Each structure stands twice: as C-alpha cells, then as structure tokens.
Amino acid sequence: MRITSEWFPIVLGTMVLSLTSWIDYTVFNINLALQVGKVIYFIGIALFALVLIGWAYGYRDINNIKEDLSSINRIAFSAFIAILIFLSGFLYTVYISYSPTTVIDLSYLYFFGYALAFVINVVTWAKIYLGQKVTPGYALLVPSIALSADVVLGAPILPPFSYDLKDVGTIYILMLLALGITVLQFVFLGSVSLLSHLQGTRAYPTVMIPLGAASIIGINVLSFPAYNYLGLFDVPEKAALAIGVSLFGFELWNLVIGLLIAVNRIREPPSLISWAYVFPTGIAMFSAFMLFQMTGMYVFADFIIALNVVVILLYSFSVLKTFQFMKTMMKNPTSQK
C-alpha cells in the first residue's frame, strides 16, 4: 500500500482538531481545550512528518512519479502540503512562540508555502486547459484554496499583529494576488464542476470543498482592513464585515448541502474521500471565529459550538473509514486508486 497525496487530508483533519481546540479556548476560555489542542498539534506535526516521508519514499520507483504526474487529482491534492505549512505555522504562534525572531522565521516559511501552492496551482490549471483526461470536479479547487490559505499564516505575522517585518508590503500584495486568483478560479471551476455533475459525468460530489473555498475567501475579506497599514488602501472594517457575513451565509448553506450528501453516502465503500469533509468545516469554524471576534455577537459563538460537534463527528467517521480502507488495501493492494 503506497502513501499518495490523498493521505495529506488526514493530517490536515488532525490539525483542524487542534485549531478548533484553540478556538474553544479563545472564545469560551476553556483552559483544558488549550492543552488538548497543543497535544493534538504535536501529534499532527508527527503525523505530517510520517505521511510526508512515506509519500516521498513512494517516489523511489520512477513509475510512481509518472503515475502521479498523470493524475490531476493527485497533483491537486499535493497542494494540501502548502495548507499544512500555513496552518502549522499559525498554530506554532499560538502554542509555542510568538516573538520577533519567530515572526521573521515564519515569513520564510510563508514564502516557501506560497511558492509551493502557486506552482501546484499552475501545473493543475495547465492540465485543465490542456484537457489531458480531466474530469471537472470540486477536488480540483484544492490548489486554489491552498493559495489563499496563505492568509492563515500571513495575517498573524503582519501589522496590526506584528511590526517586526521590515517590508510587509510584499506579503500583503501576495495575499491580494492569491485572493484574486482563488475567487475567479472558484467561479470558473465551480460552475463547470456543478454542470458536469448535473450531466452525470462526476463520480463523487465532494461538495464540501466549495465550503472551504468560500470560507477562505471570507477570511481574506475580513482581513482587508489590515491592508490600510500600507497607505494604499482604505477598506472600512464595517464594509469588510458586511461582505464576510454574507459569505458566511453561503458557507452555512454549503455545509447543510454537504452534510445531506454525506449522510446519503454513509454506506459508500471505505475510502479517504470522507476527509474532504473535515478540513472545509474547520475553515468555516475559523471564519465564524473571526466574525465573533469582530462583532461580539453570540450567534457566531453558537455556530462555533455547532461546528465543533460537526468537526468531531466528521473526524471520527473519517478515522473509521480510513481504518476500513487500510484493511481493504492490505487484503488487496492492487485495488488502491
């Protein structure tokens, strides 16, 4: 059984558990949640290292390299590495250290993650435009989400949170460029994927992934007022908040649709696809957290509680499906896709 890029969402799902624990601590002042989140963070880092090594080890066979390069989904899913880099860096600031030295080091990590996400995004879309046996699907949105996920690490190391970086303009502009790319790719590919599904040409409607795209766009928009620091923009906080709340409405709608589909397909053969439900829900929870921080309205705290339950249930279900999948693969290794 070879570890492919489809395994990275397992690590991301684990990191999402850590993120939700930190949110619970911050919003509800639950000290135990902070300690639990920190433990899960270290588990996630260890799991990230194991999966990354296992994934790289599989490429000792050049045929595996050719196989993965010919699979647009595996190329797209490799963008999860960039998301993990951004999220791991952010969680490092809340669990381990947040100092001038840390901020500078994390800026280098940011540039590396951004470059990785951008390259994977370009390769994925080059294959889409070249039409090399590409079946439109929401899974192809992962590189787009990864690119705009840079805000998760970029925002905390920039003003008004930190003033330790000398040239913050570059990161701010990169964040805006990433958002523009993500929004338009979301519109283009999302529409094509929906049409493809309506025509019956898609195998599995991973409808939760647009939830991740909408959520990461919302998080970026809520960060807009910070750009005023450059002196180039004048984005009123209330305007960004209004747009953020509107996008959150789409997130909730998409969440309900995704959960209905998940319940409908609960008896599907075991696979790793269920992890596609975990990380978008975690991003939606972070979006709700930002809205709560900006408004103080407890309706968003209620959403956080509800999303806590959903994340835990989806994570538990995905763990069960993963063990079933691994058991099946061990019995019949040639059946792995």
Short mmCIF file of C-alpha atoms in Angstrom, two decimals:
data_model
loop_
_atom_site.label_atom_id
_atom_site.label_comp_id
_atom_site.label_asym_id
_atom_site.label_seq_id
_atom_site.Cartn_x
_atom_site.Cartn_y
_atom_site.Cartn_z
CA MET A 1 0.00 0.00 0.00
CA ARG A 2 1.56 3.26 -1.18
CA ILE A 3 1.01 6.61 0.53
CA THR A 4 -0.18 9.12 -2.05
CA SER A 5 -1.22 12.78 -1.80
CA GLU A 6 -4.75 11.64 -0.86
CA TRP A 7 -3.34 10.93 2.62
CA PHE A 8 -2.48 14.56 3.43
CA PRO A 9 -6.10 15.48 4.30
CA ILE A 10 -5.78 13.05 7.24
CA VAL A 11 -3.03 15.24 8.66
CA LEU A 12 -4.99 18.39 7.88
CA GLY A 13 -8.05 16.98 9.63
CA THR A 14 -5.94 16.35 12.72
CA MET A 15 -4.60 19.92 12.59
CA VAL A 16 -8.20 21.13 12.31
CA LEU A 17 -8.94 19.42 15.63
CA SER A 18 -6.07 21.40 17.15
CA LEU A 19 -7.39 24.60 15.59
CA THR A 20 -10.89 24.04 16.94
CA SER A 21 -9.47 23.39 20.41
CA TRP A 22 -7.61 26.71 20.30
CA ILE A 23 -10.77 28.49 19.14
CA ASP A 24 -12.70 26.93 22.03
CA TYR A 25 -10.07 28.18 24.45
CA THR A 26 -10.08 31.69 22.98
CA VAL A 27 -13.86 32.09 22.75
CA PHE A 28 -15.04 30.17 25.80
CA ASN A 29 -11.88 30.46 27.97
CA ILE A 30 -11.57 26.68 28.40
CA ASN A 31 -8.00 26.09 29.61
CA LEU A 32 -8.25 22.34 29.04
CA ALA A 33 -9.02 22.99 25.36
CA LEU A 34 -5.71 24.85 25.04
CA GLN A 35 -3.76 21.94 26.49
CA VAL A 36 -5.61 19.37 24.39
CA GLY A 37 -5.08 21.47 21.28
CA LYS A 38 -1.36 21.68 21.95
CA VAL A 39 -1.06 17.90 22.31
CA ILE A 40 -3.03 17.38 19.10
CA TYR A 41 -0.76 19.89 17.37
CA PHE A 42 2.34 17.84 18.20
CA ILE A 43 0.55 14.67 17.10
CA GLY A 44 -0.34 16.44 13.86
CA ILE A 45 3.27 17.51 13.27
CA ALA A 46 4.47 13.93 13.83
CA LEU A 47 1.78 12.60 11.52
CA PHE A 48 2.71 15.21 8.90
CA ALA A 49 6.33 14.07 9.01
CA LEU A 50 5.37 10.39 8.70
CA VAL A 51 2.99 10.92 5.79
CA LEU A 52 5.43 13.27 4.04
CA ILE A 53 8.26 10.73 4.36
CA GLY A 54 6.01 7.89 3.24
CA TRP A 55 4.79 9.94 0.28
CA ALA A 56 8.33 10.85 -0.78
CA TYR A 57 9.53 7.27 -0.24
CA GLY A 58 6.99 6.06 -2.78
CA TYR A 59 8.81 8.02 -5.48
CA ARG A 60 11.84 5.78 -5.29
CA ASP A 61 10.02 3.99 -8.13
CA ILE A 62 10.01 6.24 -11.20
CA ASN A 63 6.78 4.59 -12.37
CA ASN A 64 5.01 6.05 -9.34
CA ILE A 65 6.24 9.51 -10.32
CA LYS A 66 4.86 9.06 -13.82
CA GLU A 67 1.58 7.71 -12.44
CA ASP A 68 1.04 10.66 -10.07
CA LEU A 69 2.02 13.25 -12.67
CA SER A 70 -0.60 11.78 -14.97
CA SER A 71 -3.26 12.06 -12.25
CA ILE A 72 -4.56 15.63 -11.97
CA ASN A 73 -6.30 14.84 -8.68
CA ARG A 74 -3.06 13.67 -7.07
CA ILE A 75 -1.29 16.79 -8.31
CA ALA A 76 -4.11 18.95 -6.92
CA PHE A 77 -4.12 17.13 -3.58
CA SER A 78 -0.39 17.73 -3.14
CA ALA A 79 -1.39 21.37 -2.50
CA PHE A 80 -2.54 20.19 0.93
CA ILE A 81 1.15 20.36 1.86
CA ALA A 82 1.03 24.14 1.45
CA ILE A 83 -2.13 24.40 3.56
CA LEU A 84 -0.43 22.33 6.25
CA ILE A 85 2.60 24.63 6.15
CA PHE A 86 0.42 27.72 6.66
CA LEU A 87 -1.72 26.15 9.39
CA SER A 88 1.25 24.60 11.21
CA GLY A 89 2.97 28.00 11.23
CA PHE A 90 -0.09 29.72 12.64
CA LEU A 91 -0.57 27.12 15.37
CA TYR A 92 3.12 27.47 16.24
CA THR A 93 2.47 31.12 17.10
CA VAL A 94 -0.38 30.26 19.47
CA TYR A 95 1.08 27.15 21.10
CA ILE A 96 4.87 27.55 21.04
CA SER A 97 6.28 31.02 20.44
CA TYR A 98 5.38 34.44 19.11
CA SER A 99 8.46 36.66 19.13
CA PRO A 100 10.31 38.93 16.68
CA THR A 101 12.61 36.05 15.73
CA THR A 102 9.66 33.71 15.29
CA VAL A 103 7.86 36.18 13.02
CA ILE A 104 10.91 36.52 10.76
CA ASP A 105 11.40 32.75 10.56
CA LEU A 106 7.71 32.24 9.79
CA SER A 107 7.93 34.80 6.98
CA TYR A 108 10.42 32.50 5.24
CA LEU A 109 8.03 29.59 5.81
CA TYR A 110 5.25 31.73 4.34
CA PHE A 111 7.19 32.42 1.13
CA PHE A 112 8.03 28.73 0.75
CA GLY A 113 4.42 27.66 1.23
CA TYR A 114 3.19 30.35 -1.15
CA ALA A 115 5.65 29.32 -3.86
CA LEU A 116 4.67 25.67 -3.46
CA ALA A 117 0.94 26.45 -3.65
CA PHE A 118 1.45 28.68 -6.69
CA VAL A 119 3.49 26.08 -8.62
CA ILE A 120 0.97 23.31 -7.91
CA ASN A 121 -1.87 25.65 -8.88
CA VAL A 122 -0.20 26.48 -12.21
CA VAL A 123 0.51 22.82 -13.00
CA THR A 124 -3.06 21.82 -12.15
CA TRP A 125 -4.60 24.50 -14.33
CA ALA A 126 -2.18 23.84 -17.16
CA LYS A 127 -3.51 20.28 -17.22
CA ILE A 128 -7.08 21.59 -17.07
CA TYR A 129 -6.53 23.85 -20.07
CA LEU A 130 -4.63 21.17 -21.97
CA GLY A 131 -7.55 18.82 -21.36
CA GLN A 132 -5.43 15.80 -20.51
CA LYS A 133 -8.25 13.41 -19.47
CA VAL A 134 -9.56 15.93 -16.95
CA THR A 135 -12.93 15.29 -15.32
CA PRO A 136 -14.16 18.55 -13.76
CA GLY A 137 -14.68 18.22 -10.03
CA TYR A 138 -14.51 20.25 -6.85
CA ALA A 139 -11.36 18.37 -5.81
CA LEU A 140 -9.51 20.49 -8.36
CA LEU A 141 -10.25 23.56 -6.21
CA VAL A 142 -7.73 22.42 -3.59
CA PRO A 143 -4.78 24.33 -5.17
CA SER A 144 -6.94 27.46 -5.26
CA ILE A 145 -7.82 27.10 -1.58
CA ALA A 146 -4.18 26.41 -0.75
CA LEU A 147 -3.06 29.61 -2.43
CA SER A 148 -5.46 31.84 -0.48
CA ALA A 149 -4.84 29.89 2.72
CA ASP A 150 -1.67 31.98 2.90
CA VAL A 151 -3.74 34.47 4.93
CA VAL A 152 -3.80 31.99 7.81
CA LEU A 153 -0.06 32.48 8.29
CA GLY A 154 0.38 35.83 6.56
CA ALA A 155 -2.08 37.86 8.67
CA PRO A 156 -0.65 36.94 12.11
CA ILE A 157 2.90 37.97 11.19
CA LEU A 158 1.84 41.34 9.72
CA PRO A 159 0.52 44.58 11.25
CA PRO A 160 -1.53 45.20 13.29
CA PHE A 161 -0.50 41.95 15.00
CA SER A 162 3.22 42.30 14.47
CA TYR A 163 5.53 45.11 13.35
CA ASP A 164 8.73 43.07 13.25
CA LEU A 165 8.97 42.57 9.49
CA LYS A 166 10.67 45.40 7.62
CA ASP A 167 8.88 45.06 4.28
CA VAL A 168 5.31 43.96 4.89
CA GLY A 169 4.07 45.28 1.54
CA THR A 170 5.26 42.23 -0.40
CA ILE A 171 3.26 39.78 1.70
CA TYR A 172 0.16 41.97 1.66
CA ILE A 173 0.30 42.21 -2.14
CA LEU A 174 0.91 38.46 -2.47
CA MET A 175 -2.16 37.82 -0.32
CA LEU A 176 -4.28 40.03 -2.58
CA LEU A 177 -2.93 38.37 -5.72
CA ALA A 178 -3.74 34.94 -4.28
CA LEU A 179 -7.27 36.03 -3.40
CA GLY A 180 -7.94 37.29 -6.92
CA ILE A 181 -6.76 34.01 -8.39
CA THR A 182 -8.86 31.97 -5.96
CA VAL A 183 -12.08 33.93 -6.47
CA LEU A 184 -12.02 33.65 -10.25
CA GLN A 185 -10.91 30.01 -10.24
CA PHE A 186 -13.70 29.27 -7.75
CA VAL A 187 -16.23 30.90 -10.08
CA PHE A 188 -14.93 29.23 -13.24
CA LEU A 189 -14.19 25.73 -11.97
CA GLY A 190 -17.08 25.67 -9.52
CA SER A 191 -19.56 26.39 -12.29
CA VAL A 192 -18.05 23.79 -14.62
CA SER A 193 -17.97 21.18 -11.84
CA LEU A 194 -21.62 21.76 -11.00
CA LEU A 195 -22.61 21.49 -14.65
CA SER A 196 -20.53 18.33 -15.00
CA HIS A 197 -22.26 16.81 -12.01
CA LEU A 198 -25.72 17.70 -13.36
CA GLN A 199 -24.79 15.94 -16.60
CA GLY A 200 -23.88 12.82 -14.64
CA THR A 201 -20.20 12.74 -15.53
CA ARG A 202 -18.82 13.06 -11.99
CA ALA A 203 -18.09 10.09 -9.79
CA TYR A 204 -18.39 11.72 -6.38
CA PRO A 205 -19.77 15.16 -5.46
CA THR A 206 -17.22 16.43 -2.95
CA VAL A 207 -19.47 19.42 -2.37
CA MET A 208 -17.80 20.34 0.93
CA ILE A 209 -14.71 21.64 -0.87
CA PRO A 210 -16.54 24.79 -2.10
CA LEU A 211 -17.27 25.39 1.60
CA GLY A 212 -13.53 25.58 2.13
CA ALA A 213 -13.14 27.96 -0.83
CA ALA A 214 -15.93 30.27 0.37
CA SER A 215 -14.60 30.20 3.92
CA ILE A 216 -11.02 31.05 2.94
CA ILE A 217 -12.31 33.89 0.74
CA GLY A 218 -14.34 35.16 3.69
CA ILE A 219 -11.31 35.05 5.98
CA ASN A 220 -9.33 37.04 3.43
CA VAL A 221 -12.07 39.65 3.14
CA LEU A 222 -12.28 40.03 6.92
CA SER A 223 -8.54 40.74 6.87
CA PHE A 224 -8.94 43.61 4.38
CA PRO A 225 -8.88 46.48 6.95
CA ALA A 226 -5.34 45.45 7.91
CA TYR A 227 -4.21 46.39 4.38
CA ASN A 228 -4.83 50.04 5.25
CA TYR A 229 -1.47 49.89 7.02
CA LEU A 230 0.21 50.22 3.60
CA GLY A 231 -1.37 53.59 2.96
CA LEU A 232 -2.54 52.34 -0.44
CA PHE A 233 -5.99 51.11 0.56
CA ASP A 234 -8.88 52.39 2.62
CA VAL A 235 -11.12 49.45 3.45
CA PRO A 236 -13.69 50.24 6.17
CA GLU A 237 -13.93 47.47 8.74
CA LYS A 238 -17.73 47.51 8.60
CA ALA A 239 -17.70 47.03 4.82
CA ALA A 240 -15.38 44.01 5.12
CA LEU A 241 -17.57 42.68 7.91
CA ALA A 242 -20.75 43.00 5.84
CA ILE A 243 -19.17 41.04 2.98
CA GLY A 244 -17.80 38.48 5.42
CA VAL A 245 -21.22 37.88 6.98
CA SER A 246 -22.77 37.50 3.51
CA LEU A 247 -20.17 34.91 2.54
CA PHE A 248 -20.80 33.10 5.82
CA GLY A 249 -24.40 32.63 4.65
CA PHE A 250 -23.14 30.69 1.63
CA GLU A 251 -20.86 28.70 3.94
CA LEU A 252 -23.80 27.61 6.09
CA TRP A 253 -25.86 26.69 3.03
CA ASN A 254 -22.97 24.68 1.59
CA LEU A 255 -22.43 22.97 4.95
CA VAL A 256 -26.05 21.79 5.08
CA ILE A 257 -25.89 20.51 1.48
CA GLY A 258 -22.59 18.75 2.17
CA LEU A 259 -23.88 17.06 5.32
CA LEU A 260 -27.00 15.86 3.49
CA ILE A 261 -24.79 14.29 0.83
CA ALA A 262 -22.50 12.80 3.48
CA VAL A 263 -25.46 11.15 5.23
CA ASN A 264 -26.82 9.92 1.90
CA ARG A 265 -23.49 8.27 1.06
CA ILE A 266 -22.65 6.97 4.52
CA ARG A 267 -22.75 3.38 3.27
CA GLU A 268 -20.29 4.02 0.43
CA PRO A 269 -17.26 1.66 0.27
CA PRO A 270 -14.46 2.82 2.62
CA SER A 271 -12.10 5.40 1.13
CA LEU A 272 -10.15 8.51 2.07
CA ILE A 273 -12.69 10.83 0.39
CA SER A 274 -14.51 11.45 3.68
CA TRP A 275 -11.57 13.61 4.83
CA ALA A 276 -12.68 16.14 2.20
CA TYR A 277 -15.49 16.99 4.63
CA VAL A 278 -13.32 17.70 7.67
CA PHE A 279 -10.94 20.50 6.71
CA PRO A 280 -13.54 22.73 4.95
CA THR A 281 -15.70 22.57 8.08
CA GLY A 282 -12.69 23.58 10.18
CA ILE A 283 -12.05 26.57 7.90
CA ALA A 284 -15.72 27.56 8.24
CA MET A 285 -15.31 27.42 12.01
CA PHE A 286 -12.32 29.77 11.80
CA SER A 287 -14.45 32.12 9.69
CA ALA A 288 -17.17 32.07 12.38
CA PHE A 289 -14.48 32.74 14.99
CA MET A 290 -13.28 35.84 13.13
CA LEU A 291 -16.86 37.10 12.81
CA PHE A 292 -17.37 36.60 16.54
CA GLN A 293 -14.15 38.47 17.30
CA MET A 294 -15.20 41.39 15.11
CA THR A 295 -18.86 41.61 16.16
CA GLY A 296 -19.05 40.13 19.65
CA MET A 297 -22.41 38.64 18.62
CA TYR A 298 -23.07 35.35 20.38
CA VAL A 299 -24.92 33.95 17.39
CA PHE A 300 -21.49 33.28 15.92
CA ALA A 301 -20.40 31.63 19.18
CA ASP A 302 -23.40 29.33 18.78
CA PHE A 303 -22.24 28.50 15.27
CA ILE A 304 -18.80 27.69 16.70
CA ILE A 305 -20.35 25.24 19.16
CA ALA A 306 -22.36 23.58 16.39
CA LEU A 307 -19.34 23.36 14.10
CA ASN A 308 -17.36 21.82 16.96
CA VAL A 309 -19.82 18.95 17.05
CA VAL A 310 -19.78 18.58 13.26
CA VAL A 311 -15.96 18.54 13.10
CA ILE A 312 -15.70 15.88 15.82
CA LEU A 313 -18.36 13.69 14.19
CA LEU A 314 -16.82 14.01 10.73
CA TYR A 315 -13.33 13.36 12.09
CA SER A 316 -14.48 10.23 13.96
CA PHE A 317 -16.32 8.97 10.89
CA SER A 318 -13.28 9.61 8.68
CA VAL A 319 -10.96 7.77 11.08
CA LEU A 320 -13.30 4.76 10.97
CA LYS A 321 -13.46 4.83 7.17
CA THR A 322 -9.67 5.15 6.97
CA PHE A 323 -9.08 2.04 9.07
CA GLN A 324 -11.60 0.16 6.92
CA PHE A 325 -9.85 1.43 3.80
CA MET A 326 -6.42 0.38 5.07
CA LYS A 327 -7.76 -3.07 5.94
CA THR A 328 -9.17 -3.42 2.42
CA MET A 329 -5.92 -2.24 0.82
CA MET A 330 -3.84 -4.69 2.83
CA LYS A 331 -6.03 -7.52 1.65
CA ASN A 332 -5.94 -6.35 -1.96
CA PRO A 333 -3.08 -3.86 -2.59
CA THR A 334 -3.77 -3.67 -6.33
CA SER A 335 -7.19 -2.11 -5.68
CA GLN A 336 -5.72 1.20 -4.49
CA LYS A 337 -6.63 4.11 -6.73
#
